[in-house]
Amino acid sequence: MTIPGTMMNFPLTLPTILERAGRLFPRVEIVSRRPDSTITRTCYGEMFKRARQFAAALEKLGIESGDRVASLMWNHSGHLEAFWGVPCAGGILHTLNLRLHPQEIAAIVRHARDRFLIVDDVLLPLYEKFRKEVSFERVIVVPFGSASVPHGLLNYEELLADEGDDFSYPAMEENQGALMCFTSGTTGCSKGVIYSHRALVLHSFSLGLQEVFGLNTTDTILPMVPMFHANAWGIPVAAPMLGTKQVLPGPHLGGENLLNLMEQEQVNKACGVPTVWAGILAELENNPGRWKLPAHIFGACGGSAPPLEMIRRLDLFGIEIKHLWGMTETTPVGTGGWLKAHMVDWPQEKKYEVRAKQGWPAPFVEARVVKEGVIAPWDGKTAGELEVRGPWVAGSYYEAPDQAKRWTEDGWFRTGDIATLDPEGYIGLVDRAKDLVKSGGEWISSVDLENTLMAHPAVKEACVIGLPHPKWQERPLAAVVLKDGSSATEQDLREFLGKSFASWQLPDAFVFVEAIPRTSVGKFKKIALREQFAGWKWKS
Ligand code: ADP
């Protein structure tokens, strides 16, 4: 007979974190670079007060438990207030990806049945482009400039000014929804994920672990990822829980702007996709000695694989890149790319081999690799589909029954990533299943080819896709952007790759292009590249 524990059944909900941030960390700062580039400073004490006022205002507007409130906002303290105000009023904040086409945004809003909208005044022209295709009951405008809020819309600041400090939270359960995101659609249509309070709380605990992100009260974190992309990797929830100062860059994600914030605020942790880190590296290399950064910055990188060459070069500037692997469906952080204690004295190259991998799973994120229906050994060699499960891994998509096949019968989520697991538990991502080049029954990793090509001194960017081939099913084509003022021929690149790859793995064609198409969150948009090269004729 099992004997129940004698512990309280205490719900894991966001108001507890908000209360704690207000009590324990009232003076910890939130620095925002607003859309007009001005810097504002506020703190968790203010966030606590204003988020509760917003929750009270939403109650007056009639918000009901589970109502979706969409946000169309950049990263700044106002958006952060919405991250807390909406869930603490019992609603679900649905962060809209403002880089999508207006028609796509409208379709997502209709699918999510968003009831209210909160929008930055500078984004009203974007809202106007899809206004007639959606029907928000109320639209709340966050004013930045002096221009008045258009007639019929609500002024966020006026709403807050009408509220005192006597808000009381509605009854809440830990499994109810708090935040909502749609996947960025790199490999297909967007799908909605609703994050429960419980998932967000547990995910925040894990971001505090040294082996994941190690967030704490001595840190200053710069999330260089939009709040609408997988909750800015959970920082808006975890940082107030752990008392971490936040620096929010608004829409300004260029290398110079970010370095400016890093220097001015002495940022020691930052996270972003490889494209953003590449912008930072370019600025550091172009202007050596210009930036006075902290001696060591922990740079978390995910979303796609950072080329090893970039990791090495950022090391020279004291920026230590570590992988965080994750997905919109995993809240999003699932792993941390730290070296284990016994590896610290390993030779440098062996350590880079480990650092190029995606890290090991956080506690309670379980991972397995499945190849042709069989669970693969943790040998670092057998590649198959990565499957995960855990308390902050999605158990379904929002109203998308046709997607049920993404979960196995025994309850694991099929990530669509092809990976290996090594004896130490590190995940090594080979490619996304849809991006692997399937050549004559063998797989070729487009990611490996890209990352090696990007180590060539003349190459700025390289993206490899598989295109149909009459004999081999698919063969790789490399689209290459050269650095300004540099030159390289197809033969040079082939020879360079030939040092690391077998001849059958080398791209059959190299095409020099001006730019690689990107997704709304800065990843290579391989779907667009495949369309561009549809009908490609291989030389026989
Ligand atoms: P989308 O699926 O639309 O691109 P996500 O941002 O959720 O939206 O992308 C998750 C995917 O990003 C993962 O399945 C994986 O392919 C890739 N990814 C995430 N982190 C890493 C990483 N550290 N290294 C390589 N790829 C990564």
Coordinates of C-alpha atoms and ligand atoms in Angstrom, one line a residue:
M1 CA 0.0 0.0 0.0
T2 CA 1.4 3.4 -0.9
I3 CA 1.4 6.0 1.9
P4 CA 0.8 9.6 0.8
G5 CA 3.5 12.1 1.5
T6 CA 2.6 14.5 4.3
M7 CA 3.4 17.6 2.2
M8 CA 1.0 20.4 1.2
N9 CA -0.6 20.2 -2.2
F10 CA 0.6 23.7 -3.1
P11 CA -0.2 24.9 -6.7
L12 CA 2.6 26.0 -9.0
T13 CA 1.1 29.2 -10.4
L14 CA 2.5 32.5 -11.6
P15 CA 1.0 34.8 -9.0
T16 CA 3.3 33.2 -6.4
I17 CA 6.3 34.2 -8.5
L18 CA 5.0 37.7 -9.1
E19 CA 4.4 38.2 -5.3
R20 CA 7.9 37.0 -4.6
A21 CA 9.5 39.3 -7.2
G22 CA 7.6 42.3 -5.8
R23 CA 8.7 41.4 -2.2
L24 CA 12.2 40.2 -2.6
F25 CA 13.6 41.9 -5.7
P26 CA 11.8 45.3 -5.9
R27 CA 14.9 47.2 -6.8
V28 CA 16.2 44.7 -9.5
E29 CA 16.2 46.6 -12.7
I30 CA 14.5 46.1 -16.1
V31 CA 16.2 48.1 -18.7
S32 CA 14.4 48.6 -22.1
R33 CA 15.6 50.0 -25.3
R34 CA 12.3 51.2 -26.7
P35 CA 11.3 51.2 -30.4
D36 CA 12.5 54.8 -30.7
S37 CA 15.9 53.8 -29.3
T38 CA 15.5 55.7 -26.0
I39 CA 16.4 53.7 -22.9
T40 CA 14.0 53.4 -19.9
R41 CA 14.6 51.9 -16.5
T42 CA 12.1 50.3 -14.3
C43 CA 12.3 47.5 -11.7
Y44 CA 10.5 44.4 -10.4
G45 CA 8.8 46.5 -7.7
E46 CA 7.2 48.6 -10.5
M47 CA 6.5 45.5 -12.6
F48 CA 4.7 43.9 -9.7
K49 CA 2.5 47.0 -9.2
R50 CA 1.7 47.6 -12.8
A51 CA 1.1 43.9 -13.7
R52 CA -1.5 43.8 -10.9
Q53 CA -3.0 47.0 -12.1
F54 CA -3.2 45.6 -15.6
A55 CA -4.8 42.4 -14.3
A56 CA -7.4 44.5 -12.4
A57 CA -8.1 46.5 -15.6
L58 CA -8.6 43.3 -17.5
E59 CA -11.1 42.1 -14.9
K60 CA -13.1 45.3 -15.3
L61 CA -13.0 44.7 -19.1
G62 CA -14.6 41.3 -18.4
I63 CA -11.8 38.9 -18.9
E64 CA -12.8 35.3 -18.0
S65 CA -10.6 32.4 -17.1
G66 CA -8.8 31.0 -20.2
D67 CA -9.5 34.1 -22.4
R68 CA -6.7 34.7 -24.8
V69 CA -5.2 38.2 -24.9
A70 CA -3.0 38.7 -27.9
S71 CA 0.1 40.9 -27.8
L72 CA 1.7 42.6 -30.8
M73 CA 4.7 44.0 -29.1
W74 CA 8.5 44.3 -29.1
N75 CA 10.7 43.4 -26.1
H76 CA 10.3 46.0 -23.4
S77 CA 9.0 46.4 -19.9
G78 CA 5.4 46.9 -21.1
H79 CA 5.4 43.5 -22.8
L80 CA 6.9 42.0 -19.6
E81 CA 4.0 43.5 -17.6
A82 CA 1.6 41.7 -20.0
F83 CA 3.4 38.4 -19.4
W84 CA 2.4 38.8 -15.7
G85 CA -0.9 40.8 -15.9
V86 CA -2.7 38.5 -18.2
P87 CA -2.1 35.1 -16.6
C88 CA -2.5 36.7 -13.1
A89 CA -6.0 37.7 -14.2
G90 CA -6.7 34.1 -15.2
G91 CA -6.2 34.8 -19.0
I92 CA -3.7 33.4 -21.5
L93 CA -1.2 35.8 -23.1
H94 CA -0.8 34.9 -26.8
T95 CA 2.4 36.5 -28.1
L96 CA 1.9 37.2 -31.9
N97 CA 4.9 36.9 -34.2
L98 CA 4.9 40.4 -35.7
R99 CA 7.3 39.3 -38.5
L100 CA 4.8 37.0 -40.1
H101 CA 2.7 38.2 -43.1
P102 CA -0.4 40.1 -41.8
Q103 CA -2.6 37.4 -43.4
E104 CA -0.8 34.7 -41.4
I105 CA -1.1 36.8 -38.2
A106 CA -4.9 37.2 -38.8
A107 CA -5.3 33.4 -39.4
I108 CA -3.4 32.6 -36.1
V109 CA -5.6 35.2 -34.2
R110 CA -8.7 33.6 -35.6
H111 CA -7.5 30.1 -34.8
A112 CA -6.6 31.0 -31.2
R113 CA -9.9 33.0 -30.9
D114 CA -8.0 35.9 -29.2
R115 CA -10.5 38.1 -27.4
F116 CA -8.4 41.2 -26.6
L117 CA -5.3 42.7 -28.2
I118 CA -2.5 44.7 -26.5
V119 CA -0.4 46.5 -29.1
D120 CA 2.6 48.9 -29.2
D121 CA 1.5 52.2 -30.7
V122 CA 4.4 51.9 -33.2
L123 CA 2.9 48.6 -34.4
L124 CA -0.6 50.0 -35.1
P125 CA 0.2 50.3 -38.8
L126 CA 0.8 46.5 -38.8
Y127 CA -2.4 45.9 -36.9
E128 CA -4.2 48.1 -39.5
K129 CA -3.1 45.6 -42.2
F130 CA -5.2 42.8 -40.7
R131 CA -7.7 44.6 -38.6
K132 CA -10.7 43.9 -40.9
E133 CA -9.9 40.2 -40.8
V134 CA -10.1 39.7 -37.0
S135 CA -12.6 40.9 -34.4
F136 CA -11.0 41.8 -31.1
E137 CA -13.5 43.0 -28.5
R138 CA -11.0 45.4 -27.1
V139 CA -7.7 46.8 -28.3
I140 CA -5.3 48.3 -25.7
V141 CA -2.5 50.5 -27.0
V142 CA 0.8 51.0 -25.3
P143 CA 1.7 54.6 -26.0
F144 CA 5.4 55.5 -26.6
G145 CA 5.2 58.7 -28.4
S146 CA 3.2 61.8 -27.7
A147 CA 0.5 61.0 -30.3
S148 CA -2.8 60.2 -28.8
V149 CA -4.4 56.8 -28.9
P150 CA -6.8 56.5 -31.9
H151 CA -10.5 56.8 -31.2
G152 CA -12.2 53.7 -30.0
L153 CA -9.0 52.0 -28.7
L154 CA -8.0 52.0 -25.0
N155 CA -4.9 53.7 -23.6
Y156 CA -2.8 51.2 -21.6
E157 CA -1.4 53.9 -19.3
E158 CA -4.9 55.4 -18.6
L159 CA -6.2 51.9 -17.8
L160 CA -3.4 51.4 -15.3
A161 CA -3.8 54.9 -13.8
D162 CA -7.4 54.0 -12.9
E163 CA -6.4 51.0 -10.7
G164 CA -5.1 50.9 -7.1
D165 CA -3.1 48.2 -5.4
D166 CA -5.9 46.1 -4.1
F167 CA -6.1 43.5 -6.8
S168 CA -6.9 39.9 -5.7
Y169 CA -6.0 37.0 -7.9
P170 CA -8.9 34.8 -9.2
A171 CA -8.9 31.1 -8.2
M172 CA -6.3 29.3 -10.4
E173 CA -5.2 25.8 -11.0
E174 CA -1.6 24.9 -11.9
N175 CA -2.6 23.1 -15.1
Q176 CA -4.5 25.9 -16.6
G177 CA -3.0 27.9 -19.5
A178 CA -1.0 31.0 -18.9
L179 CA 0.9 31.8 -22.1
M180 CA 0.5 30.7 -25.8
C181 CA 2.9 30.7 -28.8
F182 CA 2.7 29.4 -32.3
T183 CA 5.7 27.6 -33.7
S184 CA 7.6 29.8 -36.1
G185 CA 6.8 27.5 -39.0
T186 CA 10.4 26.7 -40.3
T187 CA 9.3 23.3 -41.7
G188 CA 5.6 23.7 -42.2
C189 CA 2.5 25.4 -40.9
S190 CA 2.4 27.1 -37.5
K191 CA 0.9 25.1 -34.6
G192 CA -0.2 26.5 -31.3
V193 CA 1.2 25.5 -27.9
I194 CA -0.4 26.6 -24.6
Y195 CA 2.0 26.7 -21.6
S196 CA 0.4 25.9 -18.2
H197 CA 1.4 27.7 -15.1
R198 CA 2.9 24.5 -13.8
A199 CA 5.1 24.0 -16.9
L200 CA 6.3 27.6 -16.7
V201 CA 7.2 27.4 -13.0
L202 CA 9.1 24.1 -13.4
H203 CA 10.9 25.4 -16.5
S204 CA 11.9 28.5 -14.6
F205 CA 13.4 26.4 -11.8
S206 CA 15.4 24.6 -14.5
L207 CA 16.7 27.9 -15.9
G208 CA 18.1 28.5 -12.5
L209 CA 20.2 25.3 -12.5
Q210 CA 23.9 25.8 -13.2
E211 CA 23.8 22.9 -15.7
V212 CA 21.1 24.7 -17.8
F213 CA 21.3 28.5 -17.6
G214 CA 22.3 29.2 -14.0
L215 CA 20.2 32.4 -13.7
N216 CA 20.5 34.1 -10.4
T217 CA 20.5 37.5 -8.6
T218 CA 24.0 38.4 -9.6
D219 CA 23.3 38.1 -13.3
T220 CA 22.3 40.6 -15.9
I221 CA 20.6 38.9 -18.8
L222 CA 20.0 40.2 -22.3
P223 CA 17.5 38.0 -24.1
M224 CA 18.3 38.7 -27.8
V225 CA 15.3 36.8 -28.9
P226 CA 11.8 38.2 -29.4
M227 CA 9.3 37.6 -26.6
F228 CA 7.0 36.2 -29.3
H229 CA 9.5 33.4 -30.2
A230 CA 9.1 30.7 -27.6
N231 CA 8.6 33.1 -24.7
A232 CA 12.0 34.6 -25.3
W233 CA 13.3 31.2 -24.1
G234 CA 11.4 31.6 -20.8
I235 CA 13.4 34.5 -19.5
P236 CA 10.4 36.8 -18.8
V237 CA 9.1 34.3 -16.3
A238 CA 12.4 32.9 -14.9
A239 CA 14.3 36.2 -14.4
P240 CA 11.7 37.7 -12.0
M241 CA 11.5 34.4 -10.1
L242 CA 15.3 34.3 -9.7
G243 CA 15.9 38.0 -9.2
T244 CA 17.9 38.5 -12.4
K245 CA 18.2 42.0 -13.9
Q246 CA 16.9 42.1 -17.5
V247 CA 18.0 44.1 -20.4
L248 CA 15.4 44.2 -23.2
P249 CA 16.5 45.3 -26.6
G250 CA 13.2 46.2 -28.3
P251 CA 13.4 45.7 -32.0
H252 CA 17.2 46.6 -32.1
L253 CA 18.9 43.2 -32.7
G254 CA 21.9 44.4 -34.8
G255 CA 25.4 43.6 -33.4
E256 CA 26.3 47.2 -32.6
N257 CA 23.1 47.9 -30.7
L258 CA 23.4 44.7 -28.7
L259 CA 27.1 45.3 -27.9
N260 CA 26.2 48.8 -26.8
L261 CA 23.7 47.3 -24.3
M262 CA 26.1 44.6 -23.2
E263 CA 28.8 47.3 -22.5
Q264 CA 26.5 49.8 -20.9
E265 CA 24.7 47.4 -18.6
Q266 CA 27.7 45.0 -18.2
V267 CA 25.6 42.0 -19.3
N268 CA 27.0 38.7 -18.3
K269 CA 24.5 36.3 -19.9
A270 CA 22.7 36.6 -23.2
C271 CA 20.8 34.2 -25.5
G272 CA 20.0 34.3 -29.2
V273 CA 20.0 32.3 -32.4
P274 CA 23.2 31.9 -34.4
T275 CA 22.4 34.8 -36.8
V276 CA 22.3 37.3 -33.9
W277 CA 25.5 36.0 -32.5
A278 CA 27.1 36.2 -36.0
G279 CA 26.2 39.9 -36.0
I280 CA 27.9 40.4 -32.7
L281 CA 31.0 38.6 -33.8
A282 CA 31.2 40.6 -37.0
E283 CA 31.1 43.9 -35.1
L284 CA 33.7 42.7 -32.6
E285 CA 36.1 41.6 -35.3
N286 CA 35.5 44.7 -37.4
N287 CA 36.2 47.0 -34.5
P288 CA 38.7 45.3 -32.2
G289 CA 39.2 47.1 -28.9
R290 CA 36.1 49.2 -29.3
W291 CA 33.9 47.4 -26.8
K292 CA 34.6 47.1 -23.0
L293 CA 32.6 44.0 -22.1
P294 CA 32.7 42.0 -18.9
A295 CA 35.6 39.5 -18.9
H296 CA 33.3 36.6 -19.4
I297 CA 29.9 36.4 -21.0
F298 CA 27.9 33.2 -21.1
G299 CA 26.2 33.2 -24.5
A300 CA 23.4 30.7 -24.9
C301 CA 22.8 29.8 -28.5
G302 CA 19.9 27.7 -29.9
G303 CA 17.2 27.7 -32.5
S304 CA 19.7 26.3 -35.0
A305 CA 23.2 25.0 -34.7
P306 CA 26.0 27.6 -34.3
P307 CA 29.0 26.8 -36.5
L308 CA 31.9 25.6 -34.4
E309 CA 34.1 28.2 -36.1
M310 CA 31.8 30.9 -34.6
I311 CA 32.1 29.4 -31.1
R312 CA 35.9 29.4 -31.4
R313 CA 36.0 33.0 -32.6
L314 CA 33.6 34.3 -29.9
D315 CA 35.8 32.6 -27.3
L316 CA 38.6 35.0 -28.2
F317 CA 36.4 37.9 -27.0
G318 CA 35.4 36.2 -23.7
I319 CA 32.0 35.1 -25.0
E320 CA 31.5 31.5 -24.2
I321 CA 28.8 30.0 -26.4
K322 CA 26.9 27.1 -25.0
H323 CA 24.1 25.3 -26.7
L324 CA 20.6 25.3 -25.4
W325 CA 18.5 22.9 -27.4
G326 CA 14.8 23.4 -27.4
M327 CA 11.6 24.0 -29.3
T328 CA 8.4 26.1 -29.0
E329 CA 6.9 22.7 -27.9
T330 CA 9.4 22.4 -24.9
T331 CA 8.7 25.9 -23.3
P332 CA 11.4 26.0 -24.9
V333 CA 14.6 24.9 -23.1
G334 CA 15.3 21.2 -23.0
T335 CA 19.1 20.9 -22.6
G336 CA 22.2 22.8 -21.4
G337 CA 25.5 22.5 -23.3
W338 CA 27.9 22.4 -20.3
L339 CA 31.1 20.4 -20.0
K340 CA 31.0 17.8 -17.2
A341 CA 33.6 18.2 -14.4
H342 CA 35.8 15.5 -15.7
M343 CA 36.1 17.1 -19.1
V344 CA 37.4 20.5 -17.9
D345 CA 41.0 19.4 -18.3
W346 CA 40.5 17.7 -21.6
P347 CA 42.5 18.9 -24.6
Q348 CA 41.0 22.0 -26.2
E349 CA 39.9 20.2 -29.4
K350 CA 38.2 17.4 -27.6
K351 CA 36.3 20.0 -25.5
Y352 CA 35.2 21.8 -28.7
E353 CA 33.8 18.4 -30.0
V354 CA 31.6 18.3 -26.9
R355 CA 30.7 22.0 -27.1
A356 CA 29.5 21.5 -30.7
K357 CA 26.8 19.2 -29.4
Q358 CA 23.4 20.2 -28.0
G359 CA 24.1 19.4 -24.4
W360 CA 22.4 17.0 -22.0
P361 CA 18.8 17.0 -21.0
A362 CA 17.6 19.1 -18.1
P363 CA 16.2 17.2 -15.1
F364 CA 12.8 15.8 -15.9
V365 CA 13.3 16.2 -19.7
E366 CA 13.8 12.6 -20.9
A367 CA 15.2 12.0 -24.3
R368 CA 15.6 9.0 -26.5
V369 CA 16.6 8.4 -30.1
V370 CA 14.4 6.1 -32.2
K371 CA 15.6 4.5 -35.4
E372 CA 13.2 2.5 -37.5
G373 CA 11.0 1.9 -34.5
V374 CA 13.8 0.7 -32.2
I375 CA 15.3 2.7 -29.4
A376 CA 18.9 3.4 -30.3
P377 CA 21.8 2.8 -28.0
W378 CA 23.5 5.8 -26.4
D379 CA 26.6 5.3 -28.5
G380 CA 27.0 8.7 -30.1
K381 CA 26.7 7.1 -33.5
T382 CA 23.3 5.7 -34.2
A383 CA 21.1 8.5 -35.5
G384 CA 17.4 8.5 -35.4
E385 CA 14.5 10.8 -34.5
L386 CA 14.9 12.5 -31.1
E387 CA 11.8 12.0 -28.9
V388 CA 11.3 13.8 -25.6
R389 CA 8.9 13.9 -22.7
G390 CA 8.6 15.9 -19.5
P391 CA 6.5 18.3 -17.4
W392 CA 7.3 21.2 -19.8
V393 CA 7.0 19.3 -23.0
A394 CA 3.7 19.8 -24.9
G395 CA 1.3 16.9 -24.8
S396 CA -0.7 18.2 -27.7
Y397 CA -1.1 21.2 -30.0
Y398 CA -4.0 23.6 -29.5
E399 CA -7.0 22.4 -31.5
A400 CA -5.0 20.5 -34.1
P401 CA -6.2 16.9 -33.9
D402 CA -4.5 16.1 -37.3
Q403 CA -1.2 16.6 -35.5
A404 CA -1.8 13.8 -32.9
K405 CA 0.8 11.7 -34.8
R406 CA 3.5 13.9 -33.4
W407 CA 3.1 11.9 -30.1
T408 CA 4.0 8.3 -29.8
E409 CA 1.5 5.8 -28.3
D410 CA 3.6 5.6 -25.2
G411 CA 3.5 9.4 -24.7
W412 CA 6.7 10.8 -26.2
F413 CA 6.9 13.9 -28.4
R414 CA 8.4 13.3 -31.8
T415 CA 10.7 16.4 -32.3
G416 CA 11.4 16.0 -36.0
D417 CA 15.1 16.3 -35.2
I418 CA 17.5 13.6 -36.2
A419 CA 20.1 13.1 -33.5
T420 CA 22.5 10.8 -31.6
L421 CA 22.8 10.4 -27.9
D422 CA 26.3 9.6 -26.6
P423 CA 27.3 7.6 -23.6
E424 CA 27.6 10.8 -21.5
G425 CA 24.0 11.8 -22.5
Y426 CA 24.9 14.6 -24.9
I427 CA 22.5 15.1 -27.7
G428 CA 24.2 15.5 -31.1
L429 CA 21.8 17.0 -33.7
V430 CA 22.5 15.7 -37.1
D431 CA 19.7 17.6 -38.9
R432 CA 16.0 18.2 -39.0
A433 CA 14.4 15.2 -40.6
K434 CA 12.9 17.4 -43.3
D435 CA 16.3 18.9 -44.1
L436 CA 18.5 15.7 -44.2
V437 CA 19.7 15.0 -47.7
K438 CA 18.6 11.5 -48.6
S439 CA 21.1 10.3 -51.2
G440 CA 21.0 6.8 -52.5
G441 CA 19.8 5.3 -49.2
E442 CA 22.3 7.2 -47.1
W443 CA 21.8 10.4 -45.1
I444 CA 23.9 13.5 -45.6
S445 CA 23.7 16.2 -42.8
S446 CA 23.0 19.6 -44.4
V447 CA 24.0 21.2 -41.0
D448 CA 27.5 19.6 -41.0
L449 CA 28.2 20.7 -44.5
E450 CA 27.0 24.3 -43.7
N451 CA 29.0 24.6 -40.6
T452 CA 32.2 23.4 -42.3
L453 CA 31.6 25.7 -45.2
M454 CA 31.2 28.6 -42.9
A455 CA 34.6 27.9 -41.5
H456 CA 36.1 28.8 -44.9
P457 CA 37.7 32.3 -44.6
A458 CA 35.9 33.6 -47.7
V459 CA 32.4 32.3 -46.8
K460 CA 29.9 34.5 -44.9
E461 CA 27.0 32.1 -45.0
A462 CA 26.2 28.8 -46.5
C463 CA 22.9 26.8 -46.7
V464 CA 22.7 23.3 -48.0
I465 CA 19.5 21.7 -49.4
G466 CA 18.7 18.4 -50.9
L467 CA 17.2 18.6 -54.4
P468 CA 15.6 15.7 -56.4
H469 CA 18.0 13.6 -58.4
P470 CA 17.0 11.0 -61.0
K471 CA 19.6 8.4 -59.8
W472 CA 20.3 9.2 -56.1
Q473 CA 16.8 10.4 -55.0
E474 CA 18.3 13.6 -53.7
R475 CA 21.7 15.4 -53.9
P476 CA 23.0 18.4 -52.0
L477 CA 23.2 21.9 -53.4
A478 CA 25.1 24.6 -51.4
A479 CA 24.0 28.2 -51.7
V480 CA 26.9 30.3 -50.6
V481 CA 27.2 34.0 -49.7
L482 CA 30.8 35.2 -49.9
K483 CA 32.2 37.8 -47.5
D484 CA 32.6 41.3 -49.0
G485 CA 35.8 41.6 -50.9
S486 CA 36.6 37.8 -50.7
S487 CA 36.5 35.3 -53.4
A488 CA 36.4 31.5 -53.7
T489 CA 35.6 29.2 -56.6
E490 CA 33.4 26.1 -56.5
Q491 CA 36.6 24.1 -56.8
D492 CA 38.1 25.8 -53.7
L493 CA 35.1 25.0 -51.6
R494 CA 34.9 21.5 -52.8
E495 CA 38.6 20.9 -51.9
F496 CA 38.0 22.6 -48.5
L497 CA 35.1 20.3 -47.7
G498 CA 37.0 17.3 -49.1
K499 CA 39.2 17.5 -46.0
S500 CA 36.3 16.6 -43.7
F501 CA 33.8 14.7 -45.9
A502 CA 33.7 11.7 -48.2
S503 CA 33.4 12.6 -51.8
W504 CA 29.8 11.2 -52.1
Q505 CA 28.8 13.6 -49.3
L506 CA 30.0 16.7 -51.1
P507 CA 27.5 19.0 -52.7
D508 CA 27.1 18.4 -56.4
A509 CA 26.6 22.1 -57.0
F510 CA 27.7 25.4 -55.4
V511 CA 25.7 28.5 -56.2
F512 CA 26.9 31.9 -55.2
V513 CA 24.0 34.1 -54.0
E514 CA 23.5 37.5 -52.4
A515 CA 21.6 36.4 -49.4
I516 CA 20.0 33.3 -47.9
P517 CA 16.3 33.6 -47.2
R518 CA 15.5 33.6 -43.5
T519 CA 12.5 32.8 -41.3
S520 CA 10.8 35.4 -39.1
V521 CA 13.2 34.4 -36.3
G522 CA 16.4 34.4 -38.3
K523 CA 16.8 30.7 -39.3
F524 CA 17.7 29.7 -42.8
K525 CA 14.4 29.3 -44.7
K526 CA 15.1 26.1 -46.6
I527 CA 11.6 25.8 -47.9
A528 CA 12.1 29.1 -49.7
L529 CA 15.5 28.0 -51.1
R530 CA 14.1 24.7 -52.3
E531 CA 11.3 26.6 -54.1
Q532 CA 14.0 28.9 -55.6
F533 CA 15.9 26.0 -57.0
A534 CA 12.9 23.8 -58.0
G535 CA 13.5 22.2 -61.4
W536 CA 17.2 22.4 -60.9
K537 CA 19.1 20.5 -63.6
W538 CA 22.1 18.5 -62.4
K539 CA 25.1 18.4 -64.7
S540 CA 25.5 14.8 -65.7
Ligands
ADP1 P1 10.4 26.1 -35.7 O1 10.2 24.6 -35.6 O2 9.3 26.8 -36.5 O3 11.8 26.4 -36.3 P2 11.3 26.4 -33.0 O4 12.0 27.7 -32.8 O5 10.5 25.8 -32.0 O6 10.4 26.7 -34.3 O7 12.5 25.5 -33.5 C1 12.9 24.3 -32.8 C2 14.0 23.6 -33.6 O8 15.2 24.5 -33.6 C3 14.5 22.3 -33.1 O9 13.6 21.3 -33.4 C4 15.8 22.2 -33.7 O10 15.8 21.7 -35.0 C5 16.3 23.6 -33.7 N1 17.2 23.9 -32.6 C6 16.9 24.4 -31.4 N2 18.0 24.5 -30.6 C7 19.0 24.1 -31.3 C8 20.4 23.9 -31.1 N3 21.0 24.3 -29.9 N4 21.2 23.4 -32.1 C9 20.7 23.1 -33.3 N5 19.4 23.2 -33.6 C10 18.6 23.7 -32.6

